């Protein structure tokens, strides 16, 4: 053996080299093991958990805050492109690039080597299936919302192993925004079809930074890091969403160190959370507005001057100050800065003018007939105090408001269906995802015949077909004029979503309910330091 | 136990269950359209129709009812609208958590209540008696959600010695079990004290005392069994409420049992799940009442005799 022929000094040198190498290897492996172990296990307390993790079905705040970390879209909306977490820039995600070959045809080239949580590699077939008529966009699809977003797809085909081609029925200037928005999360075709049964799988497989590890119905959902994530190894080892329905218990658990993040905190609790050294409240104004819907077909509200008076009588700034500690905002009508070129900052917005309201009521000959205001007391934050204040504001101008606390704001006797509470989420940063989507013919107001506006609808159809921003802006503001003048409802304010967060977590909430724990928005500084 | 007695109780129990099922079935359907709460606002009408058909909600109410009863006879409790799992499986999966919490608090509150009530009666008018009465009123009148949140503030937030919510270890059980048990212990203590005071004044107790029978023997052999009947009634009610009585506490402490499931299911109009829980609760009450009736006859055979004379 070679070693037998070496001198003692050479023996020593060799042994030293081996020892050094061993120490080096041990240190390397030890460090990587320590690094892996050092990733935190994050616990998030939420008021409720979704019954499934099918991303196109669980579209509420309850579902999207979890599915957002499990699934990816082909194009991604970069919320961090604005400081307040409401950015709307589009960036590559599962698609590396995309191009319109004509106004109705979009071709996407997918990123190579992206893995699903089940080990399968992402192909164009998966993306085509995700948006297919069978799963999402067709009349037979069981996904209730799919057609609302992607009903304009004529066909979606895998035109190469990593190339997908969308053909649209009519040109859609915001189709890329749609691809970065709700219902657009990509699933694994093979897994989905194998587990769909007669409808859809309860836990489809995605490509996101975290994958499902354990699901305890109504109790907890544990996700673990998917280390093959194309966006980099996640900085948390796991994230467990725990159902804690009581707000006080969520806050107590945060302070006690049981939870790292707690969601759905009322604005009145911000001060209390901030009083502790280790935790803090982080708030964001949502891409959502609390709204009142007026039944324009009801005899008492048929005269638009009465509805206009109802709007003019509401002091929204006072509501924001009194109920939201001044932390939320009243938008300039049904338009938001995230609309970019289509936003008009010079618009008057939602005016408070009680004198004008009184004059309009006198002109309309309002006879003091009761105006029933229906709201579910537990659905929207601050809905009851807001309703009570609005009823008083209406009284001040001579309107006879009656508050009804009901479970279903669209149920009850026909003659009381006059005013109901609602909220409007801008699903993608464009009027087509806001005013037109929410007050157009596919939504509840028009379906319930609460408002049937022919001119508004005609303009909305024009908006859909108009690609140039300047022309779109003109059409949109004409629609806004009609909406304000006919007053089928009003916006109250954009609510605030507040989270309680361990101070050492680098994490920012977005203007949507997504709880993004991807690397560019999450780091546990207590571990990193 | 006569066969007539058992048959009568069984028939009464079945009637109670039938009425509970019918009542809940009708009320839930009259209270509104579950699809409105289930589906988003912008759901196309044909998709709503699809779901209505899928869940059989498009059929006339009497037909839905008969189909439901038919299903029940075959052990089919329907499917949850929420997660499309069999409703019975969903409900049964929550029973262990609720029973763990309910039985723990039941045992603790019974032991505390009985001992406190007996001691208070034996020391009538003393400081101990006053303390038991005060505890009893406190336990009875303190709303459980308030007590629960107070305990969270003290034990989880301030002292950090107990977990604030959830289920997973023995420590998780402490606060919910105490919160749930305090009210029961107060009621049992009060009933036990009153009943014991009545018995302690009976001539046979005075005779036993005059004959020099030791206190422990007098209390445990002569007084407690005779004072037990009103206490058994309270215990029966508490036993019957084992499943239904945990709604608030489970919600406050995020305890994943039947109570929390019921709150979620009612909020989302998950008809099959609510109905299954109601059947389960009704069944528990029926069984508890039956157990109380049997216990009455065992504790006081004169009751069975009186029944015979009456019939």
mmCIF file of C-alpha atoms in Angstrom, chain A residues 186-488:
data_model
loop_
_atom_site.group_PDB
_atom_site.id
_atom_site.type_symbol
_atom_site.label_atom_id
_atom_site.label_comp_id
_atom_site.label_asym_id
_atom_site.label_seq_id
_atom_site.Cartn_x
_atom_site.Cartn_y
_atom_site.Cartn_z
ATOM 1 C CA UNK A 186 -51.674 27.230 -13.036
ATOM 2 C CA UNK A 187 -52.372 23.646 -11.993
ATOM 3 C CA UNK A 188 -50.826 20.327 -12.985
ATOM 4 C CA UNK A 189 -53.047 18.741 -15.623
ATOM 5 C CA UNK A 190 -52.282 15.105 -14.831
ATOM 6 C CA UNK A 191 -52.859 15.514 -11.107
ATOM 7 C CA UNK A 192 -55.973 17.631 -11.576
ATOM 8 C CA UNK A 193 -57.659 15.169 -13.905
ATOM 9 C CA UNK A 194 -56.699 12.178 -11.773
ATOM 10 C CA UNK A 195 -58.216 13.677 -8.618
ATOM 11 C CA UNK A 196 -61.142 15.684 -9.976
ATOM 12 C CA UNK A 197 -63.797 13.023 -9.451
ATOM 13 C CA UNK A 198 -67.096 14.483 -10.660
ATOM 14 C CA UNK A 199 -66.007 18.089 -10.083
ATOM 15 C CA UNK A 200 -62.556 19.280 -9.029
ATOM 16 C CA UNK A 201 -59.750 18.039 -6.787
ATOM 17 C CA UNK A 202 -59.707 19.287 -3.216
ATOM 18 C CA UNK A 203 -55.946 19.839 -3.264
ATOM 19 C CA UNK A 204 -54.569 20.432 -6.759
ATOM 20 C CA UNK A 205 -50.813 20.612 -7.278
ATOM 21 C CA UNK A 206 -49.038 23.883 -8.050
ATOM 22 C CA UNK A 207 -45.541 25.239 -8.659
ATOM 23 C CA UNK A 208 -45.430 27.828 -5.841
ATOM 24 C CA UNK A 209 -42.837 28.279 -3.074
ATOM 25 C CA UNK A 210 -44.829 26.201 -0.593
ATOM 26 C CA UNK A 211 -46.609 22.875 -0.928
ATOM 27 C CA UNK A 212 -49.321 21.256 1.121
ATOM 28 C CA UNK A 213 -48.086 19.055 3.941
ATOM 29 C CA UNK A 214 -51.095 18.646 6.214
ATOM 30 C CA UNK A 215 -54.728 19.702 5.982
ATOM 31 C CA UNK A 216 -56.928 19.552 9.056
ATOM 32 C CA UNK A 217 -60.368 20.750 8.076
ATOM 33 C CA UNK A 218 -61.350 23.937 9.901
ATOM 34 C CA UNK A 219 -58.293 23.624 12.109
ATOM 35 C CA UNK A 220 -55.013 24.188 10.293
ATOM 36 C CA UNK A 221 -53.285 23.994 6.937
ATOM 37 C CA UNK A 222 -49.561 23.331 6.993
ATOM 38 C CA UNK A 223 -47.451 24.142 3.971
ATOM 39 C CA UNK A 224 -43.783 23.242 3.731
ATOM 40 C CA UNK A 225 -41.062 24.846 1.654
ATOM 41 C CA UNK A 226 -40.782 23.613 -1.920
ATOM 42 C CA UNK A 227 -37.015 23.793 -2.282
ATOM 43 C CA UNK A 228 -37.141 23.271 -6.065
ATOM 44 C CA UNK A 229 -39.137 26.470 -6.477
ATOM 45 C CA UNK A 230 -38.031 28.283 -9.611
ATOM 46 C CA UNK A 231 -38.008 31.581 -7.706
ATOM 47 C CA UNK A 232 -35.401 30.360 -5.200
ATOM 48 C CA UNK A 233 -35.385 28.280 -2.035
ATOM 49 C CA UNK A 234 -38.056 29.670 0.295
ATOM 50 C CA UNK A 235 -36.822 31.462 3.396
ATOM 51 C CA UNK A 236 -39.262 29.720 5.721
ATOM 52 C CA UNK A 237 -39.203 25.987 6.418
ATOM 53 C CA UNK A 238 -42.973 25.894 6.752
ATOM 54 C CA UNK A 239 -45.994 28.071 7.147
ATOM 55 C CA UNK A 240 -48.992 26.899 9.117
ATOM 56 C CA UNK A 241 -52.305 28.695 8.833
ATOM 57 C CA UNK A 242 -54.254 28.152 12.053
ATOM 58 C CA UNK A 243 -57.930 28.920 12.383
ATOM 59 C CA UNK A 244 -58.597 31.251 15.316
ATOM 60 C CA UNK A 245 -62.029 32.819 14.850
ATOM 61 C CA UNK A 246 -61.819 35.284 17.755
ATOM 62 C CA UNK A 247 -59.874 38.457 17.113
ATOM 63 C CA UNK A 248 -58.906 38.776 20.807
ATOM 64 C CA UNK A 249 -57.471 35.257 20.785
ATOM 65 C CA UNK A 250 -55.487 36.004 17.621
ATOM 66 C CA UNK A 251 -53.984 39.122 19.175
ATOM 67 C CA UNK A 252 -53.252 37.305 22.442
ATOM 68 C CA UNK A 253 -51.518 34.514 20.541
ATOM 69 C CA UNK A 254 -49.427 37.045 18.619
ATOM 70 C CA UNK A 255 -48.319 38.804 21.786
ATOM 71 C CA UNK A 256 -47.649 35.487 23.508
ATOM 72 C CA UNK A 257 -45.450 34.380 20.607
ATOM 73 C CA UNK A 258 -47.752 31.552 19.486
ATOM 74 C CA UNK A 259 -48.280 33.237 16.103
ATOM 75 C CA UNK A 260 -45.967 35.207 13.815
ATOM 76 C CA UNK A 261 -48.661 36.914 11.769
ATOM 77 C CA UNK A 262 -52.345 37.416 12.540
ATOM 78 C CA UNK A 263 -54.838 38.659 9.970
ATOM 79 C CA UNK A 264 -58.126 40.548 9.991
ATOM 80 C CA UNK A 265 -57.519 42.946 12.836
ATOM 81 C CA UNK A 266 -59.981 45.772 13.421
ATOM 82 C CA UNK A 267 -58.653 49.325 13.209
ATOM 83 C CA UNK A 268 -59.496 49.863 16.879
ATOM 84 C CA UNK A 269 -56.873 47.274 17.850
ATOM 85 C CA UNK A 270 -53.928 48.921 16.089
ATOM 86 C CA UNK A 271 -52.938 50.966 19.128
ATOM 87 C CA UNK A 272 -53.123 47.987 21.433
ATOM 88 C CA UNK A 273 -50.871 45.857 19.204
ATOM 89 C CA UNK A 274 -48.363 48.656 18.770
ATOM 90 C CA UNK A 275 -48.130 49.021 22.537
ATOM 91 C CA UNK A 276 -46.069 45.803 22.720
ATOM 92 C CA UNK A 277 -42.345 45.748 22.013
ATOM 93 C CA UNK A 278 -42.088 42.642 19.888
ATOM 94 C CA UNK A 279 -45.080 42.974 17.580
ATOM 95 C CA UNK A 280 -46.638 45.664 15.444
ATOM 96 C CA UNK A 281 -49.679 46.367 13.321
ATOM 97 C CA UNK A 282 -49.138 46.651 9.568
ATOM 98 C CA UNK A 283 -52.006 48.008 7.523
ATOM 99 C CA UNK A 284 -52.754 48.400 3.864
ATOM 100 C CA UNK A 285 -55.582 50.121 2.038
ATOM 101 C CA UNK A 286 -57.254 47.408 0.011
ATOM 102 C CA UNK A 287 -58.085 47.471 -3.697
ATOM 103 C CA UNK A 288 -61.616 47.251 -2.506
ATOM 104 C CA UNK A 289 -64.373 49.666 -1.613
ATOM 105 C CA UNK A 290 -67.317 49.289 0.699
ATOM 106 C CA UNK A 291 -70.352 50.090 -1.338
ATOM 107 C CA UNK A 292 -74.090 50.730 -1.054
ATOM 108 C CA UNK A 293 -76.357 49.421 -3.810
ATOM 109 C CA UNK A 294 -79.689 51.167 -4.414
ATOM 110 C CA UNK A 295 -82.603 49.378 -5.988
ATOM 111 C CA UNK A 296 -83.464 51.895 -8.709
ATOM 112 C CA UNK A 297 -86.605 49.942 -9.590
ATOM 113 C CA UNK A 298 -88.142 50.439 -6.150
ATOM 114 C CA UNK A 299 -90.914 53.101 -6.331
ATOM 115 C CA UNK A 300 -89.440 55.137 -3.475
ATOM 116 C CA UNK A 301 -85.991 55.250 -5.097
ATOM 117 C CA UNK A 302 -87.082 55.432 -8.732
ATOM 118 C CA UNK A 303 -86.384 59.176 -8.934
ATOM 119 C CA UNK A 304 -82.624 59.528 -9.365
ATOM 120 C CA UNK A 305 -82.664 62.837 -7.466
ATOM 121 C CA UNK A 306 -83.530 60.964 -4.290
ATOM 122 C CA UNK A 307 -80.616 58.594 -4.859
ATOM 123 C CA UNK A 308 -78.314 61.510 -5.606
ATOM 124 C CA UNK A 309 -79.466 63.144 -2.361
ATOM 125 C CA UNK A 310 -78.676 59.956 -0.481
ATOM 126 C CA UNK A 311 -75.135 60.108 -1.824
ATOM 127 C CA UNK A 312 -74.669 63.817 -1.180
ATOM 128 C CA UNK A 313 -75.815 63.404 2.432
ATOM 129 C CA UNK A 314 -73.025 61.000 3.374
ATOM 130 C CA UNK A 315 -70.003 62.589 5.033
ATOM 131 C CA UNK A 316 -67.443 59.953 4.076
ATOM 132 C CA UNK A 317 -64.457 61.756 5.546
ATOM 133 C CA UNK A 318 -66.199 61.752 8.903
ATOM 134 C CA UNK A 319 -66.798 58.000 8.606
ATOM 135 C CA UNK A 320 -63.108 57.451 7.816
ATOM 136 C CA UNK A 321 -62.062 59.592 10.764
ATOM 137 C CA UNK A 322 -64.503 58.098 13.250
ATOM 138 C CA UNK A 323 -64.474 54.431 12.225
ATOM 139 C CA UNK A 324 -61.079 53.898 10.659
ATOM 140 C CA UNK A 325 -58.946 56.244 12.755
ATOM 141 C CA UNK A 326 -58.362 58.311 9.614
ATOM 142 C CA UNK A 327 -56.182 55.547 8.175
ATOM 143 C CA UNK A 328 -58.204 54.648 5.125
ATOM 144 C CA UNK A 329 -59.200 56.718 2.113
ATOM 145 C CA UNK A 330 -62.215 57.850 0.137
ATOM 146 C CA UNK A 331 -61.495 57.258 -3.562
ATOM 147 C CA UNK A 332 -62.184 59.811 -6.275
ATOM 148 C CA UNK A 333 -65.349 58.055 -7.402
ATOM 149 C CA UNK A 334 -65.163 54.497 -8.788
ATOM 150 C CA UNK A 335 -61.573 54.942 -10.038
ATOM 151 C CA UNK A 336 -58.214 54.280 -8.433
ATOM 152 C CA UNK A 337 -54.635 55.473 -8.993
ATOM 153 C CA UNK A 338 -53.589 51.930 -9.956
ATOM 154 C CA UNK A 339 -55.535 52.439 -13.221
ATOM 155 C CA UNK A 340 -52.544 54.464 -14.378
ATOM 156 C CA UNK A 341 -53.339 56.479 -17.509
ATOM 157 C CA UNK A 342 -57.066 55.907 -17.066
ATOM 158 C CA UNK A 343 -57.132 57.541 -13.638
ATOM 159 C CA UNK A 344 -58.204 61.176 -13.511
ATOM 160 C CA UNK A 345 -57.003 62.903 -10.334
ATOM 161 C CA UNK A 346 -58.953 66.044 -11.169
ATOM 162 C CA UNK A 347 -62.328 64.369 -10.874
ATOM 163 C CA UNK A 348 -64.592 65.749 -8.117
ATOM 164 C CA UNK A 349 -65.211 62.369 -6.615
ATOM 165 C CA UNK A 350 -67.741 61.634 -3.932
ATOM 166 C CA UNK A 351 -69.078 64.970 -2.801
ATOM 167 C CA UNK A 352 -70.621 65.737 0.606
ATOM 168 C CA UNK A 353 -73.192 68.508 0.186
ATOM 169 C CA UNK A 354 -76.175 68.279 2.567
ATOM 170 C CA UNK A 355 -77.669 71.551 1.287
ATOM 171 C CA UNK A 356 -77.806 70.223 -2.262
ATOM 172 C CA UNK A 357 -79.231 66.972 -0.919
ATOM 173 C CA UNK A 358 -82.108 68.820 0.778
ATOM 174 C CA UNK A 359 -82.799 70.787 -2.387
ATOM 175 C CA UNK A 360 -82.878 67.639 -4.507
ATOM 176 C CA UNK A 361 -85.311 65.963 -2.108
ATOM 177 C CA UNK A 362 -87.589 68.982 -2.249
ATOM 178 C CA UNK A 363 -87.432 68.966 -6.076
ATOM 179 C CA UNK A 364 -88.219 65.275 -6.195
ATOM 180 C CA UNK A 365 -91.127 65.678 -3.785
ATOM 181 C CA UNK A 366 -89.808 63.023 -1.404
ATOM 182 C CA UNK A 367 -92.615 62.305 1.056
ATOM 183 C CA UNK A 368 -90.660 60.735 3.903
ATOM 184 C CA UNK A 369 -91.292 57.146 2.826
ATOM 185 C CA UNK A 370 -89.011 54.737 4.711
ATOM 186 C CA UNK A 371 -85.785 53.723 2.993
ATOM 187 C CA UNK A 372 -84.704 50.287 4.174
ATOM 188 C CA UNK A 373 -80.963 49.841 4.609
ATOM 189 C CA UNK A 374 -80.064 46.121 4.715
ATOM 190 C CA UNK A 375 -76.754 44.901 5.992
ATOM 191 C CA UNK A 376 -75.305 41.717 7.406
ATOM 192 C CA UNK A 377 -73.873 42.743 10.788
ATOM 193 C CA UNK A 378 -70.926 40.344 10.645
ATOM 194 C CA UNK A 379 -69.687 40.432 7.079
ATOM 195 C CA UNK A 380 -67.904 43.749 6.574
ATOM 196 C CA UNK A 381 -65.750 45.422 9.206
ATOM 197 C CA UNK A 382 -67.516 48.455 10.738
ATOM 198 C CA UNK A 383 -70.645 47.825 8.701
ATOM 199 C CA UNK A 384 -73.077 48.437 11.581
ATOM 200 C CA UNK A 385 -71.564 51.658 12.971
ATOM 201 C CA UNK A 386 -71.253 52.944 9.387
ATOM 202 C CA UNK A 387 -74.913 52.107 8.741
ATOM 203 C CA UNK A 388 -76.019 53.798 11.953
ATOM 204 C CA UNK A 389 -74.045 56.917 11.113
ATOM 205 C CA UNK A 390 -75.358 57.031 7.532
ATOM 206 C CA UNK A 391 -78.955 56.668 8.726
ATOM 207 C CA UNK A 392 -78.355 59.698 10.978
ATOM 208 C CA UNK A 393 -76.722 61.642 8.127
ATOM 209 C CA UNK A 394 -79.732 60.867 5.957
ATOM 210 C CA UNK A 395 -82.061 61.959 8.740
ATOM 211 C CA UNK A 396 -80.233 65.273 8.883
ATOM 212 C CA UNK A 397 -81.318 66.047 5.315
ATOM 213 C CA UNK A 398 -84.811 64.630 5.712
ATOM 214 C CA UNK A 399 -84.364 61.040 4.514
ATOM 215 C CA UNK A 400 -86.164 58.413 6.561
ATOM 216 C CA UNK A 401 -83.665 55.557 6.729
ATOM 217 C CA UNK A 402 -84.495 52.270 8.483
ATOM 218 C CA UNK A 403 -81.696 49.930 9.419
ATOM 219 C CA UNK A 404 -82.319 46.192 8.940
ATOM 220 C CA UNK A 405 -79.675 43.772 10.205
ATOM 221 C CA UNK A 406 -80.142 40.693 8.049
ATOM 222 C CA UNK A 407 -78.217 37.593 7.102
ATOM 223 C CA UNK A 408 -78.932 37.855 3.385
ATOM 224 C CA UNK A 409 -79.084 41.423 2.069
ATOM 225 C CA UNK A 410 -80.847 40.240 -1.064
ATOM 226 C CA UNK A 411 -83.460 38.221 0.798
ATOM 227 C CA UNK A 412 -86.458 39.494 2.745
ATOM 228 C CA UNK A 413 -89.749 41.037 1.654
ATOM 229 C CA UNK A 414 -89.710 42.648 -1.788
ATOM 230 C CA UNK A 415 -90.741 46.121 -0.556
ATOM 231 C CA UNK A 416 -87.769 46.305 1.820
ATOM 232 C CA UNK A 417 -85.133 45.552 -0.842
ATOM 233 C CA UNK A 418 -84.000 49.134 -1.272
ATOM 234 C CA UNK A 419 -80.433 49.626 -0.042
ATOM 235 C CA UNK A 420 -77.907 46.881 0.538
ATOM 236 C CA UNK A 421 -74.263 46.775 1.506
ATOM 237 C CA UNK A 422 -71.704 45.303 -0.856
ATOM 238 C CA UNK A 423 -68.015 45.564 -1.580
ATOM 239 C CA UNK A 424 -66.226 46.099 -4.874
ATOM 240 C CA UNK A 425 -62.820 44.512 -5.298
ATOM 241 C CA UNK A 426 -60.815 45.734 -8.249
ATOM 242 C CA UNK A 427 -59.509 42.380 -9.407
ATOM 243 C CA UNK A 428 -57.111 43.852 -11.929
ATOM 244 C CA UNK A 429 -56.002 47.463 -12.245
ATOM 245 C CA UNK A 430 -58.336 48.651 -14.948
ATOM 246 C CA UNK A 431 -61.974 49.788 -15.078
ATOM 247 C CA UNK A 432 -62.698 46.511 -16.853
ATOM 248 C CA UNK A 433 -61.775 44.828 -13.576
ATOM 249 C CA UNK A 434 -63.628 47.465 -11.554
ATOM 250 C CA UNK A 435 -66.613 49.589 -12.535
ATOM 251 C CA UNK A 436 -67.432 47.704 -15.726
ATOM 252 C CA UNK A 437 -66.910 44.243 -14.236
ATOM 253 C CA UNK A 438 -68.753 45.015 -10.998
ATOM 254 C CA UNK A 439 -71.675 47.140 -12.230
ATOM 255 C CA UNK A 440 -71.965 45.591 -15.677
ATOM 256 C CA UNK A 441 -74.498 43.065 -16.944
ATOM 257 C CA UNK A 442 -72.709 40.019 -15.495
ATOM 258 C CA UNK A 443 -72.930 41.173 -11.901
ATOM 259 C CA UNK A 444 -75.601 41.041 -9.248
ATOM 260 C CA UNK A 445 -76.883 44.626 -9.555
ATOM 261 C CA UNK A 446 -77.965 44.193 -13.134
ATOM 262 C CA UNK A 447 -78.901 40.553 -12.741
ATOM 263 C CA UNK A 448 -81.170 41.464 -9.840
ATOM 264 C CA UNK A 449 -82.599 44.281 -11.968
ATOM 265 C CA UNK A 450 -81.541 46.802 -9.352
ATOM 266 C CA UNK A 451 -80.079 48.909 -12.162
ATOM 267 C CA UNK A 452 -80.555 48.363 -15.899
ATOM 268 C CA UNK A 453 -78.468 50.976 -17.751
ATOM 269 C CA UNK A 454 -78.501 50.616 -21.544
ATOM 270 C CA UNK A 455 -76.098 53.515 -22.240
ATOM 271 C CA UNK A 456 -73.636 52.349 -19.572
ATOM 272 C CA UNK A 457 -73.618 48.847 -21.006
ATOM 273 C CA UNK A 458 -73.046 50.081 -24.542
ATOM 274 C CA UNK A 459 -70.053 52.103 -23.358
ATOM 275 C CA UNK A 460 -68.742 49.100 -21.427
ATOM 276 C CA UNK A 461 -68.770 47.009 -24.576
ATOM 277 C CA UNK A 462 -66.888 49.784 -26.353
ATOM 278 C CA UNK A 463 -64.366 49.850 -23.512
ATOM 279 C CA UNK A 464 -63.732 46.138 -23.987
ATOM 280 C CA UNK A 465 -62.896 46.666 -27.629
ATOM 281 C CA UNK A 466 -60.858 49.855 -27.302
ATOM 282 C CA UNK A 467 -57.112 49.306 -27.005
ATOM 283 C CA UNK A 468 -55.756 52.897 -27.016
ATOM 284 C CA UNK A 469 -55.387 54.294 -23.486
ATOM 285 C CA UNK A 470 -56.598 57.811 -24.342
ATOM 286 C CA UNK A 471 -59.745 56.508 -26.007
ATOM 287 C CA UNK A 472 -60.316 54.044 -23.183
ATOM 288 C CA UNK A 473 -59.995 56.829 -20.642
ATOM 289 C CA UNK A 474 -62.639 58.852 -22.436
ATOM 290 C CA UNK A 475 -65.058 55.933 -22.622
ATOM 291 C CA UNK A 476 -64.411 55.008 -18.992
ATOM 292 C CA UNK A 477 -65.073 58.527 -17.712
ATOM 293 C CA UNK A 478 -68.299 58.687 -19.682
ATOM 294 C CA UNK A 479 -69.316 55.489 -17.906
ATOM 295 C CA UNK A 480 -68.317 57.046 -14.607
ATOM 296 C CA UNK A 481 -70.439 60.130 -15.386
ATOM 297 C CA UNK A 482 -73.453 57.875 -15.972
ATOM 298 C CA UNK A 483 -72.782 55.906 -12.815
ATOM 299 C CA UNK A 484 -72.540 59.074 -10.726
ATOM 300 C CA UNK A 485 -75.554 60.711 -12.354
ATOM 301 C CA UNK A 486 -77.878 57.719 -12.195
ATOM 302 C CA UNK A 487 -76.617 56.934 -8.715
ATOM 303 C CA UNK A 488 -77.424 53.210 -8.529
#
